[in-house]
XYZ file of N, CA, C and O in Angstrom:
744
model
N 8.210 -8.402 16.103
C 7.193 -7.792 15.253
C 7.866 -7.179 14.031
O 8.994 -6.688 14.059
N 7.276 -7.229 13.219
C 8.050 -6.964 11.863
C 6.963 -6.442 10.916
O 6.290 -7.292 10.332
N 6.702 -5.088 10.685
C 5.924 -4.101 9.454
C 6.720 -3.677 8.294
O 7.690 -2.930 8.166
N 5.874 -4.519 7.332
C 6.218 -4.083 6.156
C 5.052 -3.687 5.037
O 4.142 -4.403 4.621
N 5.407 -2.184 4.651
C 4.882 -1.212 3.840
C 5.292 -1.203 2.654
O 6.351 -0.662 2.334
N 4.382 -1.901 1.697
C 4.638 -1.760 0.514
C 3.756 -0.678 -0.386
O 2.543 -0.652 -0.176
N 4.318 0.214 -1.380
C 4.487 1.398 -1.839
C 4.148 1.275 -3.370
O 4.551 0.518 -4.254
N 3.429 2.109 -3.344
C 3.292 2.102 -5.766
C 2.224 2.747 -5.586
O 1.454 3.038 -4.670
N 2.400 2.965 -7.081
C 1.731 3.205 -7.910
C 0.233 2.570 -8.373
O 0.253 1.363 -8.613
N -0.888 3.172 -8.501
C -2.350 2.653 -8.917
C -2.453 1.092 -9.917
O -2.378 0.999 -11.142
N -2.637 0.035 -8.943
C -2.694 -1.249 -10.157
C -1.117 -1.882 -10.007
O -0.830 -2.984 -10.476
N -0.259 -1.128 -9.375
C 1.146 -1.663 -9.059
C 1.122 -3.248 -8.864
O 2.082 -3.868 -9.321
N -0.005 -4.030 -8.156
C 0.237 -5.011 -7.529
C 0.429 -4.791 -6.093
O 0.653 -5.887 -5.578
N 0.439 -3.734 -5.113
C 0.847 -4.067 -3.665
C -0.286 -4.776 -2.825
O -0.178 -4.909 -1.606
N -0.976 -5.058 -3.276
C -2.253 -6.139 -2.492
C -2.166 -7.390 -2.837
O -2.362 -8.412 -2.180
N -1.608 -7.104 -4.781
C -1.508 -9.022 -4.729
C -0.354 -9.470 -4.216
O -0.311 -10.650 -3.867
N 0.543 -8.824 -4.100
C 2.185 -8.854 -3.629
C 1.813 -9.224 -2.497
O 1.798 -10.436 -2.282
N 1.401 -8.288 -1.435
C 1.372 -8.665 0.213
C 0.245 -10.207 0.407
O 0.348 -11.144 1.198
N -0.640 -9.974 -0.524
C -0.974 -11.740 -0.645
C -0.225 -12.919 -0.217
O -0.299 -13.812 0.626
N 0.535 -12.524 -1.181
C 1.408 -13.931 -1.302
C 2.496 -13.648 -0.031
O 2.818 -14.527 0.769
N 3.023 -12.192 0.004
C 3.674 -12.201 1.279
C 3.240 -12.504 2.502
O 4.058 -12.703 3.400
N 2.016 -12.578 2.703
C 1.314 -12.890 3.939
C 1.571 -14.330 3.940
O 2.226 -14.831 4.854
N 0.897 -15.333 2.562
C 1.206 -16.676 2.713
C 2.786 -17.441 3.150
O 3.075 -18.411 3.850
N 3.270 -16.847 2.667
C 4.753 -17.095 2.844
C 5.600 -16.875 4.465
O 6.434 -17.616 4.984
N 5.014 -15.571 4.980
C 5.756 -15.100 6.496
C 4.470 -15.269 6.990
O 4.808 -16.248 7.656
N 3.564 -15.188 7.182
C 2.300 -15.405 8.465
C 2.232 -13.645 8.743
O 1.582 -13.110 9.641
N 2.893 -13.099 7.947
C 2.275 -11.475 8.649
C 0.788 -11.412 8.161
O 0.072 -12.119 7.453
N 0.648 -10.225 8.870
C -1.036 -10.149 8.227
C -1.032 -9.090 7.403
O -0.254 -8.148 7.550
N -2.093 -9.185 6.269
C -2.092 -8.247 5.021
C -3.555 -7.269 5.585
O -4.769 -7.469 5.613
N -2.741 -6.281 5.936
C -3.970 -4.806 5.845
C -3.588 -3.795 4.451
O -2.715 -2.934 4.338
N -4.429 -4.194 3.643
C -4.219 -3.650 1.969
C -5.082 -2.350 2.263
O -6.231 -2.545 2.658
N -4.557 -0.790 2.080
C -5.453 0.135 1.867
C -6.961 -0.075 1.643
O -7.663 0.475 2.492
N -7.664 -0.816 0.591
C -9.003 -0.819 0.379
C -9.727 -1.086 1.064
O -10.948 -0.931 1.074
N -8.609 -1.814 2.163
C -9.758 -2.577 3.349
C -11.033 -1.191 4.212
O -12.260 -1.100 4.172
N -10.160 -0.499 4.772
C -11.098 0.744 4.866
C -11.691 1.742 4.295
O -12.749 2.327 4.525
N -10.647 1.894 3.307
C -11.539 2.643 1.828
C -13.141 1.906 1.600
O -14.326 2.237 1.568
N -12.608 1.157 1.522
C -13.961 0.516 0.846
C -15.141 -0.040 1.820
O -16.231 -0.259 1.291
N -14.977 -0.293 3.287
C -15.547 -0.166 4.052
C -16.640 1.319 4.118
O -17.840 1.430 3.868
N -15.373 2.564 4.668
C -16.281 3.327 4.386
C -17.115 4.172 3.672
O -18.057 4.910 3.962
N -16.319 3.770 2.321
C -17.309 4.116 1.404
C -18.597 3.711 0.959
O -19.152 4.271 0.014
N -19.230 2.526 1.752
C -20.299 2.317 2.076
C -21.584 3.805 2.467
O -22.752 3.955 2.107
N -20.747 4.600 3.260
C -21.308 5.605 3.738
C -21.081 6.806 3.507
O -21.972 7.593 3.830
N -19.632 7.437 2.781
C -19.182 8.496 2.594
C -17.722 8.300 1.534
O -16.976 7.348 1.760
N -17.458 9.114 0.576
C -17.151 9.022 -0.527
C -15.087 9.314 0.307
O -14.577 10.072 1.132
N -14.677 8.321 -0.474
C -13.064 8.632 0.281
C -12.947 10.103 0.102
O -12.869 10.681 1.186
N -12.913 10.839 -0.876
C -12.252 12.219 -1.178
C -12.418 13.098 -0.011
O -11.658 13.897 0.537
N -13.955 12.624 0.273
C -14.856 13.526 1.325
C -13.670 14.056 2.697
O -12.649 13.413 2.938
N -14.056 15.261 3.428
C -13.626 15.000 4.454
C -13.794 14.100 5.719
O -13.076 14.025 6.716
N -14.654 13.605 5.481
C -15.291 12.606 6.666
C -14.830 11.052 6.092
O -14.252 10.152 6.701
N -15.205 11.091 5.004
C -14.175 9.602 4.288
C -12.893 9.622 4.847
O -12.433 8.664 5.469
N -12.370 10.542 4.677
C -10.792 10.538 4.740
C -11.003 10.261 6.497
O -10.522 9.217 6.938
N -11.504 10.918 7.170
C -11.408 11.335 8.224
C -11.762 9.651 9.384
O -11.100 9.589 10.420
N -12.397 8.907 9.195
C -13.069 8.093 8.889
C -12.234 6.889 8.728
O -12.452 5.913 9.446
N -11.301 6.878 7.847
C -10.675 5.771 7.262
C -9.110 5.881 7.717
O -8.264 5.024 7.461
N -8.921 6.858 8.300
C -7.340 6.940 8.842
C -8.087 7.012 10.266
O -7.229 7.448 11.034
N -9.283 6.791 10.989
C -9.371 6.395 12.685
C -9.172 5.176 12.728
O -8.566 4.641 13.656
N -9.774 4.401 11.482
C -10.205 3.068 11.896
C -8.960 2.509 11.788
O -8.704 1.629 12.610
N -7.574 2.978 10.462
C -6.910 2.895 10.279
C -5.811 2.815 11.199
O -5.092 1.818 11.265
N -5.622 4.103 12.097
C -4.891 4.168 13.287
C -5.127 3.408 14.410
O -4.175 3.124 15.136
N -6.431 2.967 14.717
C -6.901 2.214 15.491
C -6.528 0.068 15.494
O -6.534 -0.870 16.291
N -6.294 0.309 14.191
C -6.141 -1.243 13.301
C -4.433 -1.464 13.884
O -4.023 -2.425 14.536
N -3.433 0.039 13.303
C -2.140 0.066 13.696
C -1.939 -0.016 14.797
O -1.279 -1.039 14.981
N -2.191 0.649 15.978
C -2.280 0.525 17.357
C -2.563 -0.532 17.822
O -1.778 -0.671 18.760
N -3.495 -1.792 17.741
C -3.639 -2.614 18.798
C -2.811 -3.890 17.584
O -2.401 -4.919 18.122
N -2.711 -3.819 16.789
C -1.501 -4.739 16.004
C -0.070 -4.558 17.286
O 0.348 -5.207 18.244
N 0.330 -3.105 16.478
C 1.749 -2.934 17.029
C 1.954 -3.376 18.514
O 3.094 -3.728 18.819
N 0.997 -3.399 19.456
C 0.776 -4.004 20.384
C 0.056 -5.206 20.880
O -0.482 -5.399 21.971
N 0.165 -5.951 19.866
C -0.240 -7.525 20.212
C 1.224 -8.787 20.300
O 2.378 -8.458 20.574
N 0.856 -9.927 20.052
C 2.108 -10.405 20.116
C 1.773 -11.283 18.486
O 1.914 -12.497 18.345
N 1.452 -10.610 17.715
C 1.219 -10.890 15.951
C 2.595 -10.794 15.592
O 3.458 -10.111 16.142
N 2.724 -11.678 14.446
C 4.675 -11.481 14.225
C 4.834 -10.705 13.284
O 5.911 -10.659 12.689
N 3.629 -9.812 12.904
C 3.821 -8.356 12.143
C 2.416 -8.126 11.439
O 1.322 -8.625 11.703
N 2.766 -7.270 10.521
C 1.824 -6.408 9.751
C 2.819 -6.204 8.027
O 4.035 -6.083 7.880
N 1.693 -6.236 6.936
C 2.297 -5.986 6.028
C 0.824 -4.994 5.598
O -0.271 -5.555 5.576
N 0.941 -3.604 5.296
C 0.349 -2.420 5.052
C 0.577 -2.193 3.566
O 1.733 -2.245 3.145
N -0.569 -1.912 2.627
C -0.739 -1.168 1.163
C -0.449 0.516 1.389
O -0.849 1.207 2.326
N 0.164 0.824 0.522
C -0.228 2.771 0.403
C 0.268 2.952 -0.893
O 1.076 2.318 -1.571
N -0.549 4.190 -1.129
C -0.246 4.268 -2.584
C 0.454 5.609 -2.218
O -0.358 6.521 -2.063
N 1.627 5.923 -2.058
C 2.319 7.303 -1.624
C 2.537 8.488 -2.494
O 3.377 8.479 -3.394
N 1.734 9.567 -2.209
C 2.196 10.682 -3.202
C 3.318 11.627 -2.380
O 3.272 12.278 -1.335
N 4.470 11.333 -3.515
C 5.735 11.707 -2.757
C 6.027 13.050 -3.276
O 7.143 13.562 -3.366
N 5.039 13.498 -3.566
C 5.041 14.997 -3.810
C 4.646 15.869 -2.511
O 4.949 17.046 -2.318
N 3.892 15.009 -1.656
C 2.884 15.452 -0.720
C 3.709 15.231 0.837
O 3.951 14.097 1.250
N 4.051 16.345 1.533
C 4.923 16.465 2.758
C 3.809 15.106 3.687
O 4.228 14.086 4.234
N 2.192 15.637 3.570
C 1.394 15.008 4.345
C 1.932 13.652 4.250
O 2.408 13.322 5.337
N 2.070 12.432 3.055
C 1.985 11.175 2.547
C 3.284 11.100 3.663
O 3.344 10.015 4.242
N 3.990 11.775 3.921
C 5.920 11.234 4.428
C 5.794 11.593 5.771
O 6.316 10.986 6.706
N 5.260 12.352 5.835
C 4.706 12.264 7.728
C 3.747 11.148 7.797
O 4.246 10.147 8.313
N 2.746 11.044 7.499
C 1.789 9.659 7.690
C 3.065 8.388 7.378
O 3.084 7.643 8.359
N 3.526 8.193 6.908
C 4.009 7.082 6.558
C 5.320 6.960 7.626
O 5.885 5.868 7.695
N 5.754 7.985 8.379
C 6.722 8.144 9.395
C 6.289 8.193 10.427
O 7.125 7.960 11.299
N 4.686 8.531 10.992
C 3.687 8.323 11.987
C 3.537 6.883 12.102
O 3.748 6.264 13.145
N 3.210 6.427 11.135
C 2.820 4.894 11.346
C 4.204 4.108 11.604
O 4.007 3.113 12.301
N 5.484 4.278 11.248
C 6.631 3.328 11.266
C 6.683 3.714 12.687
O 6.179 2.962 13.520
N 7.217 4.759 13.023
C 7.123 5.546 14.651
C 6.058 4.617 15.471
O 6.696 3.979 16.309
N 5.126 4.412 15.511
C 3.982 4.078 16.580
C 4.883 2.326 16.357
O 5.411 1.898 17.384
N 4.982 1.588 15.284
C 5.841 0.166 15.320
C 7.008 0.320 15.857
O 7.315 -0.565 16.657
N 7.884 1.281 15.659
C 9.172 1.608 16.139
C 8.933 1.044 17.860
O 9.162 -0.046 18.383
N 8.282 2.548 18.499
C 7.625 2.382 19.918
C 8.047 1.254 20.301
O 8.943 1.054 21.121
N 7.230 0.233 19.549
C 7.037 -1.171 20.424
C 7.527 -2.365 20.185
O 7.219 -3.537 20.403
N 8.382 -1.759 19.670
C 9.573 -3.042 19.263
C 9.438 -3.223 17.847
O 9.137 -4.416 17.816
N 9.458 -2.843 16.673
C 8.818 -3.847 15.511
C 10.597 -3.072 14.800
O 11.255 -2.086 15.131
N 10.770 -4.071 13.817
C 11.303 -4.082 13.136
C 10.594 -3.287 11.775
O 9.423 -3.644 11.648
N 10.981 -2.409 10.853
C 9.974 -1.359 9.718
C 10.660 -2.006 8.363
O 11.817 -2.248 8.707
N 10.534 -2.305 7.315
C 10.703 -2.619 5.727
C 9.804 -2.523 5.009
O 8.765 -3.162 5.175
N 10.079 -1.351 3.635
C 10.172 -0.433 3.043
C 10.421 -1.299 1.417
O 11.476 -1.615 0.865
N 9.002 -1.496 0.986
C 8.785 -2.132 -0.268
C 8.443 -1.114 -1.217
O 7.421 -0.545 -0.834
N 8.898 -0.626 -2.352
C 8.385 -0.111 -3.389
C 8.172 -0.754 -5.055
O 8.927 -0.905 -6.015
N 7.093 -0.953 -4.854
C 6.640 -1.273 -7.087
C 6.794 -0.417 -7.809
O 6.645 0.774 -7.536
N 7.111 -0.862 -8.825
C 7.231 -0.208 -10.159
C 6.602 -0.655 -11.162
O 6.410 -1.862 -11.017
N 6.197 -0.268 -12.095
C 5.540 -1.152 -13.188
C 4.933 0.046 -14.310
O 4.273 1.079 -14.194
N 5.646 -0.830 -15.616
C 5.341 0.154 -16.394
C 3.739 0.305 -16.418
O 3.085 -0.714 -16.195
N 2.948 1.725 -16.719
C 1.903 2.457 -16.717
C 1.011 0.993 -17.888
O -0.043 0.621 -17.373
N 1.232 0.516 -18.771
C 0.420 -0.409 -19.735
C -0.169 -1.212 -18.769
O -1.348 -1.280 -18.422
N 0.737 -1.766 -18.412
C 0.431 -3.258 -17.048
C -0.422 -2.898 -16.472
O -1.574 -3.322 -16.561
N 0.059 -1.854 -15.611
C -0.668 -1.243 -14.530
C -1.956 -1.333 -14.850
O -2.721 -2.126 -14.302
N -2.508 0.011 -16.369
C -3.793 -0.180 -16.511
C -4.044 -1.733 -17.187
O -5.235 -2.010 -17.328
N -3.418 -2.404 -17.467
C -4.719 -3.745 -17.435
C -4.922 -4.450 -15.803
O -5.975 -4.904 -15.355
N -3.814 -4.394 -15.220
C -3.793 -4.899 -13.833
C -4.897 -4.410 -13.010
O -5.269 -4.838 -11.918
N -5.535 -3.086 -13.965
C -6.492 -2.348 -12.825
C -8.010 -3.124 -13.235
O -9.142 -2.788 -12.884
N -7.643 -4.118 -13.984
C -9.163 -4.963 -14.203
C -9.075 -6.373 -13.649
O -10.181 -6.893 -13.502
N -8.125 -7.056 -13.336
C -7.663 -8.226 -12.962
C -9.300 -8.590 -11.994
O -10.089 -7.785 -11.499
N -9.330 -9.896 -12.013
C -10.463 -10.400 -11.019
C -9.870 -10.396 -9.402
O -10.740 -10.355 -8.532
N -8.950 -10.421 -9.116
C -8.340 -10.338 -7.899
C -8.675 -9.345 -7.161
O -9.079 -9.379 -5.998
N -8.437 -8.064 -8.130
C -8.701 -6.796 -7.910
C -10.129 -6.280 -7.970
O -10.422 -5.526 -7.042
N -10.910 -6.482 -8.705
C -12.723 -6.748 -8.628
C -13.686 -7.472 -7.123
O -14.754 -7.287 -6.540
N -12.257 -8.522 -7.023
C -12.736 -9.185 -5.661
C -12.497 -8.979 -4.303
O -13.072 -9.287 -3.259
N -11.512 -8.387 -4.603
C -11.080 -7.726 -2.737
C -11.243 -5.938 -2.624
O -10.955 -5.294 -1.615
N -11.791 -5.337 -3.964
C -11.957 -3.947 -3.558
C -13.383 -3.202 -4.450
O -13.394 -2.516 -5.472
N -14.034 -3.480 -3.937
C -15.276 -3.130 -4.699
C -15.765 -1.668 -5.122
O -16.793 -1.400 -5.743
N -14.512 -0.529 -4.507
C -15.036 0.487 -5.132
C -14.346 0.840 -6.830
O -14.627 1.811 -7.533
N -13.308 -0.390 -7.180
C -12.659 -0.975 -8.274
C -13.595 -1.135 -9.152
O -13.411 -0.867 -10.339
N -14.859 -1.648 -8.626
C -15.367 -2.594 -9.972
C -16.176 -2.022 -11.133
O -16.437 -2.568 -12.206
N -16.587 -0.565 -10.608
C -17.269 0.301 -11.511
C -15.856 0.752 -12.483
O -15.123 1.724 -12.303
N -15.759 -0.349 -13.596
C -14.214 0.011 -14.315
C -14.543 1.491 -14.868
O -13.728 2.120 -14.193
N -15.124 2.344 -15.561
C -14.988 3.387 -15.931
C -14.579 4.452 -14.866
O -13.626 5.216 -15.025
N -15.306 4.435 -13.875
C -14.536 5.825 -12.606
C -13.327 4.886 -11.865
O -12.592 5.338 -10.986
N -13.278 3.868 -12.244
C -11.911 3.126 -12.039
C -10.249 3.988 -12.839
O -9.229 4.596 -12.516
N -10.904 3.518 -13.886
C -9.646 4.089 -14.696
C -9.643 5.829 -15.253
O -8.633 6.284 -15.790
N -10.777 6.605 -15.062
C -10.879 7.557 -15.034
C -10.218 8.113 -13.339
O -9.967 9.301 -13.140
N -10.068 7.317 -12.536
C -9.456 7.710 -11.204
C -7.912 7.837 -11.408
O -7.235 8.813 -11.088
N -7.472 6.692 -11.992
C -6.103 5.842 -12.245
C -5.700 7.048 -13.124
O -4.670 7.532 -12.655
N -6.004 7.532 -13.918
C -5.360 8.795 -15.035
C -5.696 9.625 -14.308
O -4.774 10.409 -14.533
N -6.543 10.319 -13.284
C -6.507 11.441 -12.048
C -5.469 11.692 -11.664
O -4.468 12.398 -11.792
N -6.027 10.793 -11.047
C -3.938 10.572 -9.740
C -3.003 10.559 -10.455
O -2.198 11.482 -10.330
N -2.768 9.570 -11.414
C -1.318 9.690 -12.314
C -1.191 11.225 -12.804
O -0.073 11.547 -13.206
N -2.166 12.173 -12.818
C -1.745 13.537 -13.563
C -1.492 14.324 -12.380
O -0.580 15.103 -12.658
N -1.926 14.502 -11.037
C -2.103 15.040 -9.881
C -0.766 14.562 -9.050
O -0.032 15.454 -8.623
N -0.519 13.576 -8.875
C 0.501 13.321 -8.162
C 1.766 12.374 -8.723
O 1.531 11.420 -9.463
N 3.144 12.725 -8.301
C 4.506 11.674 -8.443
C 4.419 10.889 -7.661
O 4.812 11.170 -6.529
N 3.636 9.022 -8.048
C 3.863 8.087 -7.189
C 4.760 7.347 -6.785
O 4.673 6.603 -5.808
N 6.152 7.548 -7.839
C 7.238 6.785 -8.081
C 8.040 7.958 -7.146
O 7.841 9.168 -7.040
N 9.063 7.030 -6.500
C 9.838 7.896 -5.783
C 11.395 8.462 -6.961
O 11.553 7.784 -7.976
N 12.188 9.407 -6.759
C 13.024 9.427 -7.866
C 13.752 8.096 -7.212
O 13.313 7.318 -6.365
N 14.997 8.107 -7.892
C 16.481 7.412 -7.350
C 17.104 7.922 -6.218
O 17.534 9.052 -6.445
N 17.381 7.427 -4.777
C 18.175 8.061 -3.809
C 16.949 8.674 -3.331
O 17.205 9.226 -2.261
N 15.600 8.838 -3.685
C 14.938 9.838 -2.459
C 14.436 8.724 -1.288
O 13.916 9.154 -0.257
N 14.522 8.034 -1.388
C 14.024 7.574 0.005
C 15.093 6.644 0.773
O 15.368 5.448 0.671
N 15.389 7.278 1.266
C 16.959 7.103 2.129
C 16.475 5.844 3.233
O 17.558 5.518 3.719
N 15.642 5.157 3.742
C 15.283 4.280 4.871
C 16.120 3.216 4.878
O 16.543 2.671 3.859
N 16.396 2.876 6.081
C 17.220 1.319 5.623
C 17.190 0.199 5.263
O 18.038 -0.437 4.638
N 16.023 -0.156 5.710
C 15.166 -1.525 5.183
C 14.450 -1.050 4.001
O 13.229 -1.057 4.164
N 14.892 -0.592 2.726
C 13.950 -0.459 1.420
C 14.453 -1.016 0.317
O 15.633 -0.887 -0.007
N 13.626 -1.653 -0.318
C 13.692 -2.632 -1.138
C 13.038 -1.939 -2.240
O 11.943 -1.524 -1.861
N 13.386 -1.529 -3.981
C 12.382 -0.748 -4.935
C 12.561 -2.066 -6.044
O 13.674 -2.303 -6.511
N 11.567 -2.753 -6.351
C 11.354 -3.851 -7.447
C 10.336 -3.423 -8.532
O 9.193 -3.027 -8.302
N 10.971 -3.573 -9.869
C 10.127 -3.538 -10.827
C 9.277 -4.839 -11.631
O 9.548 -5.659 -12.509
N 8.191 -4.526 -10.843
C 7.339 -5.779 -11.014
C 6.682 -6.301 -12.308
O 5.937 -7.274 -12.422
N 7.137 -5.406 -13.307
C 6.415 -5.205 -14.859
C 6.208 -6.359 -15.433
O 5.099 -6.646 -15.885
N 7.424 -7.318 -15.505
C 7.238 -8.578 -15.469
C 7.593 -9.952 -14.803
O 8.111 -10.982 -15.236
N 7.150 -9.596 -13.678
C 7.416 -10.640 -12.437
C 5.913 -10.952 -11.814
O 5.003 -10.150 -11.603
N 5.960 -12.600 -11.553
C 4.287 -12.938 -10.813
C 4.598 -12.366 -9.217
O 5.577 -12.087 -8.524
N 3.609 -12.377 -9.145
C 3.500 -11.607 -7.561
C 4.279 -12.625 -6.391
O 5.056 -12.220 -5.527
N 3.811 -14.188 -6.628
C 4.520 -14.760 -5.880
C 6.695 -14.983 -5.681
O 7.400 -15.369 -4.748
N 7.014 -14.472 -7.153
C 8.245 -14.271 -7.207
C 8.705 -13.087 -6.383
O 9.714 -12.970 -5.687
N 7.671 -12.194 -6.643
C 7.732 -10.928 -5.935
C 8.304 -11.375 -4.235
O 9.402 -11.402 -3.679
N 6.922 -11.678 -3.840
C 7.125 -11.706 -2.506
C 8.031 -12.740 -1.742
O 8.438 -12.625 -0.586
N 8.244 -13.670 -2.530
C 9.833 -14.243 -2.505
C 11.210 -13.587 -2.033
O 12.042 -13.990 -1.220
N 11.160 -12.370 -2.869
C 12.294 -11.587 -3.522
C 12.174 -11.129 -1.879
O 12.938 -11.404 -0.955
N 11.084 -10.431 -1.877
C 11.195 -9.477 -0.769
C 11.292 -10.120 1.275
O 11.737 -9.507 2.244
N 10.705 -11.443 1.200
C 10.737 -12.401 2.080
C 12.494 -12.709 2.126
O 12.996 -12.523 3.235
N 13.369 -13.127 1.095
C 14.802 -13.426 1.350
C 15.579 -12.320 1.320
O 16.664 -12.510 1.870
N 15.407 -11.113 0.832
C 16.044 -9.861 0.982
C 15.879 -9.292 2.622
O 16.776 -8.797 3.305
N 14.788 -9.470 2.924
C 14.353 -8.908 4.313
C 14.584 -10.027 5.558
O 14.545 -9.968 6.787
N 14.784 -10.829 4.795
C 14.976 -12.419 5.801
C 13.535 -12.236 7.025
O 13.535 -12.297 8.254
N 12.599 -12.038 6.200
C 11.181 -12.639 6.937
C 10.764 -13.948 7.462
O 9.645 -14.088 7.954
């Protein structure tokens, strides 16, 4: 079993990245929006019950993965590494794969802030996350977070052993997940 967590920044690419990484290794792609956007059908992420809500179904998704005989998981997060909470969750979830045998690798994007915001209109992105598509509280979100939280980790802060930090600014996603498939020998 083999989980890999890829990391960035808003519009980074880590959904179209694990795309193509999924095509390439057969892991399966659970991209953040998948439950975001599920339950925001019913309750707004910020909410406490959104949140609350979307990390059960979430934990519940991790749990019977890490215990199937699937030859992994490749996971979206957008990490605020300002936030003690984001580095415990993200050490909760490697921990519960740890448990049961999985092998953990540690993807981070980069991409300069321009990209990013056009990347945050892409049709890819319209099509697999629909609370995206209202572009104005889209990119009024995207300049939120960028003022509220450090998504980029510095240099040397994330000490893990399997981590890989690529600047995707100008690379197609499928080179991407190339890069990260022969580095990780997936």
């Amino acid at each position: 079993m083999k989980f890999v967590v890829i990391i960035g920044a808003t519009a980074v690419g880590k959904m179209t990245v694990g795309q193509e990484l999924q095509k390439i290794t057969g892991l399966r792609l659970f991209h953040n929006h998948m439950t975001i956007d599920m339950v925001s059908n019913f309750f707004d992420y910020g909410s406490p019950e959104g949140k609350r809500l979307v990390g059960l179904f979430r934990q519940e998704i991790f749990e019977a993965v890490a215990k199937s005989d699937l030859p992994g998981m490749i996971f979206t997060y957008m990490w605020a590494f300002d936030l003690q909470s984001d580095w415990d969750y993200i050490e909760g979830i490697a921990d519960l794969y740890r448990e049961n045998g999985a092998e953990i690798y540690y993807v981070e994007l980069i991409a300069d802030r321009d990209v990013r915001w056009e990347r945050n209109k892409t049709p890819n992105r319209m099509e697999n996350k629909p609370t995206k598509r209202d572009l104005e509280f889209s990119q009024m979100l995207f300049t939120n977070t960028e003022a509220k939280y450090r998504l980029v980790s510095h240099e040397g802060e994330i000490s893990f052993e399997n981590y890989l930090r690529i600047d995707n600014t100008h690379l197609a996603p499928d080179g991407v997940a190339q890069q990260i498939k022969e580095h990780f020998n997936l």
